[in-house]
Tab-separated table of C-alpha atoms and ligand atoms in Angstrom:
chain	number	residue	atom	x	y	z
A	255	UNK	CA	94.024	137.292	165.570
A	256	UNK	CA	93.091	138.707	162.241
A	257	UNK	CA	90.197	141.063	162.723
A	258	UNK	CA	87.366	139.453	160.934
A	259	UNK	CA	85.280	140.897	158.940
A	260	UNK	CA	81.871	139.957	157.854
A	261	UNK	CA	79.885	141.019	154.720
A	262	UNK	CA	76.334	139.746	154.386
A	263	UNK	CA	75.103	139.829	150.465
A	264	UNK	CA	76.761	140.146	147.143
A	265	UNK	CA	74.672	142.842	145.115
A	266	UNK	CA	75.981	145.939	144.761
A	267	UNK	CA	77.135	147.325	148.142
A	268	UNK	CA	78.207	143.927	149.343
A	269	UNK	CA	80.974	143.433	146.329
A	270	UNK	CA	81.964	146.920	146.347
A	271	UNK	CA	83.524	146.704	150.101
A	272	UNK	CA	85.103	143.437	149.576
A	273	UNK	CA	86.592	144.979	146.046
A	274	UNK	CA	87.607	148.330	148.362
A	275	UNK	CA	89.359	145.697	151.403
A	276	UNK	CA	91.288	144.074	148.352
A	277	UNK	CA	94.828	144.536	150.277
A	278	UNK	CA	93.771	145.192	153.771
A	279	UNK	CA	95.110	143.868	156.723
A	280	UNK	CA	91.561	141.259	157.722
A	281	UNK	CA	89.901	138.274	157.273
A	282	UNK	CA	86.574	138.721	155.372
A	283	UNK	CA	83.792	136.806	155.021
A	284	UNK	CA	81.215	137.273	152.386
A	285	UNK	CA	77.790	135.387	152.409
A	286	UNK	CA	75.245	135.043	150.096
A	287	UNK	CA	71.642	132.991	149.928
A	288	UNK	CA	72.354	132.483	145.778
A	289	UNK	CA	75.614	131.900	144.662
A	290	UNK	CA	75.685	134.798	141.954
A	291	UNK	CA	75.919	138.431	142.085
A	292	UNK	CA	72.793	139.468	139.977
A	293	UNK	CA	72.623	142.612	137.950
A	294	UNK	CA	68.874	143.735	138.764
A	295	UNK	CA	68.460	147.074	136.631
A	296	UNK	CA	69.140	144.109	133.594
A	297	UNK	CA	66.425	141.559	135.126
A	298	UNK	CA	63.121	142.757	133.050
A	299	UNK	CA	65.533	142.277	130.119
A	300	UNK	CA	65.824	138.143	131.163
A	301	UNK	CA	62.148	137.843	132.734
A	302	UNK	CA	60.504	139.244	128.702
A	303	UNK	CA	63.474	137.100	127.439
A	304	UNK	CA	65.481	139.568	126.013
A	305	UNK	CA	68.696	138.838	128.188
A	306	UNK	CA	69.949	134.573	129.397
A	307	UNK	CA	70.542	134.573	133.195
A	308	UNK	CA	74.257	133.730	133.190
A	309	UNK	CA	74.863	137.627	131.099
A	310	UNK	CA	73.919	139.707	133.866
A	311	UNK	CA	76.112	137.505	136.667
A	312	UNK	CA	78.601	135.959	137.651
A	313	UNK	CA	79.201	133.736	140.428
A	314	UNK	CA	80.751	135.320	143.894
A	315	UNK	CA	83.403	132.334	144.472
A	316	UNK	CA	84.796	133.616	140.533
A	317	UNK	CA	84.480	136.896	141.261
A	318	UNK	CA	87.058	136.890	144.868
A	319	UNK	CA	89.253	133.639	143.292
A	320	UNK	CA	92.113	135.496	143.330
A	321	UNK	CA	91.566	137.672	146.763
A	322	UNK	CA	93.449	135.710	149.367
A	323	UNK	CA	91.558	137.743	152.389
A	324	UNK	CA	88.040	136.470	150.820
A	325	UNK	CA	86.236	133.348	152.169
A	326	UNK	CA	82.635	133.139	149.791
A	327	UNK	CA	80.024	131.063	151.868
A	328	UNK	CA	76.519	130.258	150.553
A	329	UNK	CA	74.364	130.869	153.588
A	330	UNK	CA	70.907	132.331	154.586
A	331	UNK	CA	71.002	134.349	157.371
A	332	UNK	CA	68.916	134.939	160.029
A	333	UNK	CA	69.645	136.157	162.919
A	334	UNK	CA	72.354	139.031	164.210
A	335	UNK	CA	73.563	138.183	167.880
A	336	UNK	CA	75.437	141.363	169.010
A	337	UNK	CA	76.089	140.693	172.227
A	338	UNK	CA	77.576	137.525	170.654
A	339	UNK	CA	78.496	139.237	168.001
A	340	UNK	CA	77.503	136.698	165.769
A	341	UNK	CA	75.033	135.603	162.915
A	342	UNK	CA	72.871	132.509	162.723
A	343	UNK	CA	72.180	130.739	159.460
A	344	UNK	CA	69.277	129.244	158.464
A	345	UNK	CA	70.422	126.410	159.198
A	346	UNK	CA	71.264	126.642	162.857
A	347	UNK	CA	74.989	127.525	161.818
A	348	UNK	CA	76.715	130.424	163.806
A	349	UNK	CA	80.103	132.684	162.679
A	350	UNK	CA	81.486	135.058	165.078
A	351	UNK	CA	82.447	138.731	163.541
A	352	UNK	CA	85.039	141.926	164.362
A	353	UNK	CA	82.855	143.652	162.222
A	354	UNK	CA	79.582	142.942	160.859
A	355	UNK	CA	78.056	144.643	157.741
A	356	UNK	CA	74.624	143.910	156.621
A	357	UNK	CA	74.802	144.721	152.718
A	358	UNK	CA	71.370	142.668	152.491
A	359	UNK	CA	69.376	144.493	149.872
A	360	UNK	CA	65.095	144.850	150.278
A	361	UNK	CA	62.784	142.927	149.222
A	362	UNK	CA	58.954	143.231	147.775
A	363	UNK	CA	56.353	145.111	149.701
A	364	UNK	CA	53.056	143.795	149.528
A	365	UNK	CA	52.066	146.587	151.322
A	366	UNK	CA	50.591	144.256	154.258
A	367	UNK	CA	48.615	142.203	151.418
A	368	UNK	CA	51.044	139.197	151.767
A	369	UNK	CA	48.552	136.743	149.792
A	370	UNK	CA	49.055	138.833	146.303
A	371	UNK	CA	52.957	136.968	146.009
A	372	UNK	CA	51.427	134.805	144.693
A	373	UNK	CA	49.245	135.862	141.920
A	374	UNK	CA	51.639	138.734	141.017
A	375	UNK	CA	55.620	137.812	141.786
A	376	UNK	CA	57.815	140.462	141.952
A	377	UNK	CA	60.344	141.085	140.183
A	378	UNK	CA	64.128	140.907	142.059
A	379	UNK	CA	65.619	137.771	141.340
A	380	UNK	CA	66.595	135.312	138.932
A	381	UNK	CA	64.128	132.950	140.229
A	382	UNK	CA	61.788	135.889	139.626
A	383	UNK	CA	62.387	137.061	136.422
A	384	UNK	CA	62.002	133.158	135.477
A	385	UNK	CA	58.880	133.191	136.870
A	386	UNK	CA	57.954	135.881	134.915
A	387	UNK	CA	59.263	134.695	131.708
A	388	UNK	CA	57.382	131.437	132.166
A	389	UNK	CA	54.367	133.088	132.674
A	390	UNK	CA	54.421	135.808	129.945
A	391	UNK	CA	55.008	133.578	127.272
A	392	UNK	CA	52.738	130.647	128.981
A	393	UNK	CA	49.653	133.190	128.307
A	394	UNK	CA	50.824	133.925	124.078
A	395	UNK	CA	50.598	129.416	124.272
A	396	UNK	CA	47.686	129.408	126.177
A	397	UNK	CA	45.709	131.574	123.695
A	398	UNK	CA	47.090	130.178	120.622
A	399	UNK	CA	44.787	127.047	122.147
A	400	UNK	CA	41.809	128.688	123.086
A	401	UNK	CA	38.118	128.139	121.226
A	402	UNK	CA	36.660	130.977	122.297
A	403	UNK	CA	37.176	134.976	121.720
A	404	UNK	CA	36.804	135.333	124.902
A	405	UNK	CA	39.027	132.432	126.732
A	406	UNK	CA	41.511	133.807	124.221
A	407	UNK	CA	41.363	137.702	124.954
A	408	UNK	CA	41.333	136.734	128.765
A	409	UNK	CA	44.966	135.176	127.871
A	410	UNK	CA	46.008	137.656	126.136
A	411	UNK	CA	45.888	140.116	128.876
A	412	UNK	CA	48.628	141.473	131.013
A	413	UNK	CA	49.035	143.576	134.096
A	414	UNK	CA	51.956	145.757	135.370
A	415	UNK	CA	51.159	147.029	139.295
A	416	UNK	CA	53.232	150.233	140.295
A	417	UNK	CA	54.447	152.688	138.054
A	418	UNK	CA	58.221	153.449	139.120
A	419	UNK	CA	61.431	152.212	136.544
A	420	UNK	CA	61.102	149.058	137.176
A	421	UNK	CA	56.906	149.132	136.133
A	422	UNK	CA	57.612	151.531	133.014
A	423	UNK	CA	60.534	149.243	131.208
A	424	UNK	CA	58.630	146.141	132.321
A	425	UNK	CA	55.454	147.806	130.033
A	426	UNK	CA	57.812	148.632	127.284
A	427	UNK	CA	59.654	145.362	126.721
A	428	UNK	CA	56.310	143.955	126.810
A	429	UNK	CA	55.129	145.647	125.137
A	430	UNK	CA	57.365	145.042	122.586
A	431	UNK	CA	57.544	141.577	122.714
A	432	UNK	CA	53.923	141.226	121.286
A	433	UNK	CA	54.109	143.823	119.308
A	434	UNK	CA	57.346	142.595	117.361
A	435	UNK	CA	58.962	139.864	118.643
A	436	UNK	CA	56.545	137.440	118.445
A	437	UNK	CA	54.728	138.871	115.584
A	438	UNK	CA	54.354	136.041	112.910
A	439	UNK	CA	54.918	132.972	116.206
A	440	UNK	CA	51.601	132.299	116.026
A	441	UNK	CA	48.941	131.463	113.035
A	442	UNK	CA	45.929	131.366	115.346
A	443	UNK	CA	46.254	134.498	117.096
A	444	UNK	CA	47.706	137.935	116.370
A	445	UNK	CA	49.990	139.195	120.016
A	446	UNK	CA	49.708	142.596	119.365
A	447	UNK	CA	46.098	142.467	120.253
A	448	UNK	CA	47.366	141.384	124.004
A	449	UNK	CA	46.872	144.079	126.233
A	450	UNK	CA	49.103	145.364	128.155
A	451	UNK	CA	48.129	147.419	131.662
A	452	UNK	CA	49.999	149.787	134.149
A	453	UNK	CA	48.412	150.035	136.769
A	454	UNK	CA	49.728	153.578	138.975
A	455	UNK	CA	47.874	154.781	142.516
A	456	UNK	CA	50.107	158.104	141.743
A	457	UNK	CA	48.384	160.952	139.366
A	458	UNK	CA	51.647	159.959	136.937
A	459	UNK	CA	53.822	157.662	135.528
A	460	UNK	CA	57.460	157.521	137.016
A	461	UNK	CA	56.410	160.191	139.912
A	462	UNK	CA	59.777	161.339	141.500
A	463	UNK	CA	61.145	162.664	137.569
A	464	UNK	CA	60.854	166.327	136.387
A	465	UNK	CA	57.330	166.844	134.948
A	466	UNK	CA	58.625	167.130	131.291
A	467	UNK	CA	60.214	163.764	131.542
A	468	UNK	CA	57.178	162.016	133.782
A	469	UNK	CA	55.508	162.976	130.532
A	470	UNK	CA	57.577	162.208	127.846
A	471	UNK	CA	57.412	158.241	129.183
A	472	UNK	CA	54.066	158.408	129.475
A	473	UNK	CA	53.646	159.154	125.964
A	474	UNK	CA	56.520	157.003	125.478
A	475	UNK	CA	54.738	154.064	127.021
A	476	UNK	CA	51.076	154.590	124.984
A	477	UNK	CA	53.067	155.021	121.437
A	478	UNK	CA	53.939	151.780	122.134
A	479	UNK	CA	50.039	150.997	122.980
A	480	UNK	CA	50.437	150.429	127.115
A	481	UNK	CA	47.172	150.965	128.821
A	482	UNK	CA	47.688	153.588	131.387
A	483	UNK	CA	46.074	153.889	134.750
A	484	UNK	CA	46.990	156.065	136.922
A	485	UNK	CA	45.337	157.012	139.582
A	486	UNK	CA	44.185	153.910	140.546
A	487	UNK	CA	44.658	151.871	143.817
A	488	UNK	CA	44.716	147.984	143.524
A	489	UNK	CA	42.312	146.798	146.143
A	490	UNK	CA	43.258	142.445	146.091
A	491	UNK	CA	45.015	140.519	143.745
A	492	UNK	CA	43.749	137.282	143.102
A	493	UNK	CA	44.003	134.064	140.504
A	494	UNK	CA	43.890	135.660	137.075
A	495	UNK	CA	42.883	138.858	137.841
A	496	UNK	CA	43.314	142.014	139.760
A	497	UNK	CA	40.902	143.912	141.508
A	498	UNK	CA	40.935	148.183	141.020
A	499	UNK	CA	39.075	151.291	142.496
A	500	UNK	CA	38.115	151.676	139.049
A	501	UNK	CA	37.355	147.729	138.374
A	502	UNK	CA	38.390	144.287	137.728
A	503	UNK	CA	40.970	143.423	135.475
A	504	UNK	CA	40.558	139.827	134.227
A	505	UNK	CA	44.530	138.781	133.783
A	506	UNK	CA	46.424	135.746	132.922
A	507	UNK	CA	49.519	137.614	133.868
A	508	UNK	CA	50.733	139.968	136.656
A	509	UNK	CA	53.449	141.528	137.783
A	510	UNK	CA	54.112	143.443	141.322
A	511	UNK	CA	56.674	146.462	140.549
A	512	UNK	CA	55.454	148.187	143.218
A	513	UNK	CA	56.598	148.941	146.796
A	514	UNK	CA	60.113	148.160	148.820
A	515	UNK	CA	60.456	146.381	152.196
A	516	UNK	CA	63.715	145.588	154.306
A	517	UNK	CA	64.718	142.402	154.834
A	518	UNK	CA	63.550	140.939	158.461
A	519	UNK	CA	67.081	140.210	159.551
A	520	UNK	CA	66.931	143.869	160.812
A	521	UNK	CA	64.354	142.699	163.009
A	522	UNK	CA	66.969	141.364	165.034
A	523	UNK	CA	69.366	143.935	165.603
A	524	UNK	CA	68.972	146.440	168.670
A	525	UNK	CA	68.238	149.556	166.518
A	526	UNK	CA	65.440	151.830	165.349
A	527	UNK	CA	63.835	150.846	161.425
A	528	UNK	CA	62.073	152.923	159.909
A	529	UNK	CA	58.267	152.788	158.043
A	530	UNK	CA	60.034	150.182	155.209
A	531	UNK	CA	61.857	148.633	157.430
A	532	UNK	CA	65.090	149.744	156.787
A	533	UNK	CA	67.301	150.142	159.263
A	534	UNK	CA	68.602	154.299	160.646
A	535	UNK	CA	72.181	154.403	160.009
A	536	UNK	CA	75.321	157.513	161.600
A	537	UNK	CA	76.568	159.630	158.488
A	538	UNK	CA	79.131	156.752	159.130
A	539	UNK	CA	76.865	154.038	158.200
A	540	UNK	CA	77.156	152.264	161.476
A	541	UNK	CA	73.923	151.601	163.516
A	542	UNK	CA	73.868	154.666	166.708
A	543	UNK	CA	74.283	152.157	169.090
A	544	UNK	CA	76.826	149.807	168.065
A	545	UNK	CA	80.026	150.691	165.771
A	546	UNK	CA	81.155	147.320	164.860
A	547	UNK	CA	77.785	146.339	163.377
A	548	UNK	CA	76.825	148.639	159.953
A	549	UNK	CA	74.305	148.866	156.885
A	550	UNK	CA	74.895	149.501	153.478
A	551	UNK	CA	72.749	149.744	149.959
A	552	UNK	CA	68.697	149.539	150.105
A	553	UNK	CA	68.494	148.031	153.595
A	554	UNK	CA	69.986	151.525	155.180
A	555	UNK	CA	68.110	154.798	155.788
A	556	UNK	CA	70.757	157.216	155.622
A	557	UNK	CA	69.515	161.053	155.481
A	558	UNK	CA	70.924	162.806	152.304
A	559	UNK	CA	69.243	166.357	151.658
A	560	UNK	CA	66.850	167.754	153.551
A	561	UNK	CA	67.055	164.977	155.674
A	562	UNK	CA	65.098	162.182	153.396
A	563	UNK	CA	66.465	159.137	153.131
A	564	UNK	CA	68.524	158.406	150.087
A	565	UNK	CA	67.031	156.170	147.402
A	566	UNK	CA	67.049	152.259	146.706
A	567	UNK	CA	69.460	152.675	144.095
A	568	UNK	CA	72.297	151.332	142.266
A	569	UNK	CA	74.928	154.246	142.862
A	570	UNK	CA	73.654	154.809	146.482
A	571	UNK	CA	74.750	150.525	147.365
A	572	UNK	CA	77.966	151.040	145.384
A	573	UNK	CA	78.637	154.439	147.002
A	574	UNK	CA	78.513	153.086	150.456
A	575	UNK	CA	80.506	149.961	149.629
A	576	UNK	CA	83.567	152.304	148.498
A	577	UNK	CA	83.250	154.716	150.806
A	578	UNK	CA	83.329	151.683	154.024
A	579	UNK	CA	85.704	149.816	152.496
A	580	UNK	CA	88.017	152.743	152.873
A	581	UNK	CA	86.481	154.041	156.052
A	582	UNK	CA	87.587	150.387	157.321
A	583	UNK	CA	91.081	150.203	156.590
A	584	UNK	CA	91.759	153.165	157.462
A	585	UNK	CA	90.240	152.291	161.302
A	586	UNK	CA	91.498	149.517	160.983
A	587	UNK	CA	95.138	150.918	160.984
A	588	UNK	CA	94.172	152.884	164.126
A	589	UNK	CA	92.776	156.212	162.636
A	590	UNK	CA	90.392	158.480	164.183
A	591	UNK	CA	88.046	161.494	163.439
A	592	UNK	CA	87.394	159.647	159.927
A	593	UNK	CA	84.803	161.442	157.696
A	594	UNK	CA	81.493	161.119	156.853
A	595	UNK	CA	79.645	158.886	154.307
A	596	UNK	CA	78.963	161.836	151.559
A	597	UNK	CA	76.255	161.034	148.495
A	598	UNK	CA	77.595	162.227	144.676
A	599	UNK	CA	73.765	161.943	143.015
A	600	UNK	CA	74.271	161.662	139.552
A	601	UNK	CA	70.816	161.155	138.830
A	602	UNK	CA	68.137	158.235	137.647
A	603	UNK	CA	67.784	156.739	134.452
A	604	UNK	CA	64.648	154.838	132.156
A	605	UNK	CA	64.625	153.168	129.205
A	606	UNK	CA	60.597	152.536	127.348
A	607	UNK	CA	61.530	150.202	125.203
A	608	UNK	CA	63.812	150.649	122.450
A	609	UNK	CA	65.687	153.600	121.638
A	610	UNK	CA	63.509	155.471	123.591
A	611	UNK	CA	64.876	156.499	127.653
A	612	UNK	CA	64.104	159.527	130.182
A	613	UNK	CA	67.595	160.590	132.467
A	614	UNK	CA	68.222	163.569	134.900
A	615	UNK	CA	71.161	164.227	136.358
A	616	UNK	CA	71.115	167.593	138.253
A	617	UNK	CA	70.122	170.508	135.808
A	618	UNK	CA	70.575	168.081	132.198
A	619	UNK	CA	67.139	166.290	130.959
A	620	UNK	CA	67.629	163.669	128.440
A	621	UNK	CA	65.277	162.137	126.403
A	622	UNK	CA	64.398	159.746	123.744
A	623	UNK	CA	66.971	158.138	121.692
A	624	UNK	CA	70.434	160.656	123.353
A	625	UNK	CA	68.511	158.996	126.595
A	626	UNK	CA	68.349	155.546	125.528
A	627	UNK	CA	71.912	155.527	124.251
A	628	UNK	CA	73.257	156.808	127.402
A	629	UNK	CA	70.913	154.376	129.728
A	630	UNK	CA	72.820	151.916	127.250
A	631	UNK	CA	76.262	152.794	128.000
A	632	UNK	CA	75.718	153.038	131.686
A	633	UNK	CA	73.836	149.822	131.684
A	634	UNK	CA	77.251	147.916	130.274
A	635	UNK	CA	79.666	150.186	132.148
A	636	UNK	CA	78.189	148.662	135.329
A	637	UNK	CA	77.550	145.001	134.290
A	638	UNK	CA	80.157	143.037	136.898
A	639	UNK	CA	82.896	141.631	134.402
A	640	UNK	CA	84.457	142.092	130.728
A	641	UNK	CA	82.583	139.107	129.674
A	642	UNK	CA	79.144	139.808	130.788
A	643	UNK	CA	79.700	143.498	129.332
A	644	UNK	CA	80.658	142.390	125.877
A	645	UNK	CA	77.879	138.977	126.282
A	646	UNK	CA	75.443	141.510	126.813
A	647	UNK	CA	76.777	144.569	124.306
A	648	UNK	CA	76.638	141.048	121.384
A	649	UNK	CA	73.154	140.354	122.888
A	650	UNK	CA	71.202	144.147	122.561
A	651	UNK	CA	73.786	144.025	118.560
A	652	UNK	CA	71.936	140.220	117.308
A	653	UNK	CA	68.674	141.511	119.191
A	654	UNK	CA	68.291	144.581	117.287
A	655	UNK	CA	69.812	143.532	113.852
A	656	UNK	CA	67.895	140.249	113.885
A	657	UNK	CA	64.339	141.694	113.999
A	658	UNK	CA	64.250	142.047	118.217
A	659	UNK	CA	63.400	137.988	118.153
A	660	UNK	CA	64.386	137.619	121.751
A	661	UNK	CA	66.126	134.216	121.676
A	662	UNK	CA	66.073	133.574	125.401
A	663	UNK	CA	62.013	132.496	125.358
A	664	UNK	CA	62.710	129.066	126.712
A	665	UNK	CA	59.670	127.913	128.874
A	666	UNK	CA	61.674	125.266	131.199
A	667	UNK	CA	58.960	123.552	132.573
A	668	UNK	CA	56.464	121.042	130.704
A	669	UNK	CA	53.401	122.435	129.981
A	670	UNK	CA	51.470	119.295	132.469
A	671	UNK	CA	53.202	120.655	135.124
A	672	UNK	CA	52.324	124.191	134.561
A	673	UNK	CA	48.465	123.532	133.833
A	674	UNK	CA	48.771	122.268	137.182
A	675	UNK	CA	50.509	125.295	138.665
A	676	UNK	CA	48.183	128.188	137.092
B	33	FAD	C1	63.756	145.134	138.538
B	33	FAD	C2	64.899	146.038	138.753
B	33	FAD	C3	64.811	147.150	138.606
B	33	FAD	C4	66.209	148.179	138.629
B	33	FAD	N1	67.144	149.212	137.992
B	33	FAD	C5	67.688	149.916	138.904
B	33	FAD	C6	68.095	151.002	138.066
B	33	FAD	O1	67.821	151.465	137.025
B	33	FAD	N2	68.563	152.100	138.094
B	33	FAD	C7	68.790	151.970	139.606
B	33	FAD	O2	70.147	152.867	140.390
B	33	FAD	N3	69.054	151.056	139.851
B	33	FAD	C8	68.280	150.412	140.236
B	33	FAD	N4	67.068	148.850	140.792
B	33	FAD	C9	67.635	149.255	142.368
B	33	FAD	C10	69.287	148.192	142.612
B	33	FAD	O3	69.328	147.181	141.998
B	33	FAD	C11	69.591	148.290	144.449
B	33	FAD	O4	69.696	149.512	144.599
B	33	FAD	C12	70.676	147.746	144.730
B	33	FAD	O5	70.710	146.406	143.852
B	33	FAD	C13	71.079	147.486	145.669
B	33	FAD	O6	72.296	146.506	146.540
B	33	FAD	P1	72.013	146.514	148.017
B	33	FAD	O7	73.297	145.574	147.283
B	33	FAD	O8	71.674	146.621	148.405
B	33	FAD	O9	71.073	145.478	147.277
B	33	FAD	P2	71.301	143.930	146.464
B	33	FAD	O10	71.642	144.424	145.259
B	33	FAD	O11	70.154	143.525	146.751
B	33	FAD	O12	72.209	143.015	147.035
B	33	FAD	C14	71.768	142.069	148.373
B	33	FAD	C15	72.482	140.946	148.081
B	33	FAD	O13	72.231	140.208	149.779
B	33	FAD	C16	71.788	138.737	149.530
B	33	FAD	N5	70.221	138.652	150.434
B	33	FAD	C17	70.040	138.823	151.152
B	33	FAD	N6	69.768	138.614	152.565
B	33	FAD	C18	70.233	137.681	152.751
B	33	FAD	C19	70.445	136.989	154.170
B	33	FAD	N7	69.071	136.799	154.930
B	33	FAD	N8	71.471	135.886	154.043
B	33	FAD	C20	72.081	135.718	152.884
B	33	FAD	N9	72.733	136.738	151.631
B	33	FAD	C21	71.180	137.501	151.936
B	33	FAD	C22	70.822	138.387	148.270
B	33	FAD	O14	71.071	137.183	147.604
B	33	FAD	C23	72.244	139.443	147.002
B	33	FAD	O15	72.994	139.481	146.498
B	33	FAD	C24	66.622	148.190	139.970
B	33	FAD	C25	65.949	147.001	141.693
B	33	FAD	C26	65.834	146.262	140.916
B	33	FAD	C27	64.791	144.796	142.022
């Protein structure tokens, strides 16, 4: 019987594995709980109305329509039964495997406060991005209808919690939305007066970046009018408000960009997990006690330099996926002594509104416009298809030519439904 490889997750890691196994003598099933691959690094642009969701995603079926050894299934895996070599779906179905690859990414961590989620959505999926966009735009609509100055100001406060790359990018983009995009759209409010507050527990924004870039990012955010509350721990989140060590912030929209947690599915494996719930893998990316189960991307704890786990970023997931495809091809041929996975660190980057970014790659540090151009090019390059690259490029060109008008400012739900929800 043909060897059956099951890949769970159609993110960066899963996609690269399956594409790399194109001509391999095996049957592949790729399963994802959504029907599309999503380019997460640009989710913040969907959340802030710059891009449309279809520009940064592609149906997994479409991606593999010409790869004959691939079967695509939409389904959510809830359990792995290693003894029986089978996985179990949310609806009770099961599927057996010879080799299993868990490329299931990560979700938000609310650090033991799950009730925060209802008031402070995180940004991981297209659904999250749409929800955040709706809340941001709705806040301005509500402010426009306010009858008192205090009510008005309550609607015009946005809080982003966590000043890592996602938090910084979101805060910068929301600042531009209010400062530039919405400038002439309202008759009773001045959107520029809205407050964007970035809350961070550490002493600086972008904690893992070199000091000069952290300082530059901080200044760029201030220039955009973002209020930065560093050294500030969030103690509670309630409807329309954030309690911090430095006081309560009444806010219309609160966005969580503070932490990651691995999927609960990993808890069903017989293996050691780290504090974030990631599976600790061997140098060949499989579980220490099971050479037929691999964990890759954000779900994996792979020890890199100084025994520290590799970060949850796209290049790690992509390189793990490409490595594993080559590894499995060799193993299918019966080859032994396959070299272990090695990560090539290409660096990291974050953008702060338009025309500004920070980037670090080895000893090279870039900031400002040059870094922003590098950021644009790299993001275009990694988008999943030529169509998406072209659409995003055209959207970006139109965005800048049209005074950053952000045409995707759609609130799908009618107002009476939204008023009931929040
Ligand atoms: C907002 C945001 C911005 C980011 N910006 C950057 C950036 O600028 N640069 C960078 O390098 N990295 C960035 N990252 C991180 C990067 O996107 C991730 O490291 C990368 O996506 C990890 O790839 P993955 O394949 O491990 O997981 P993912 O890409 O998350 O894919 C996991 C897939 O598994 C599916 N799945 C999950 N659970 C199940 C289940 N139980 N059953 C079936 N399917 C399941 C999901 O639907 C998803 O499609 C960002 C992440 C986010 C959220």
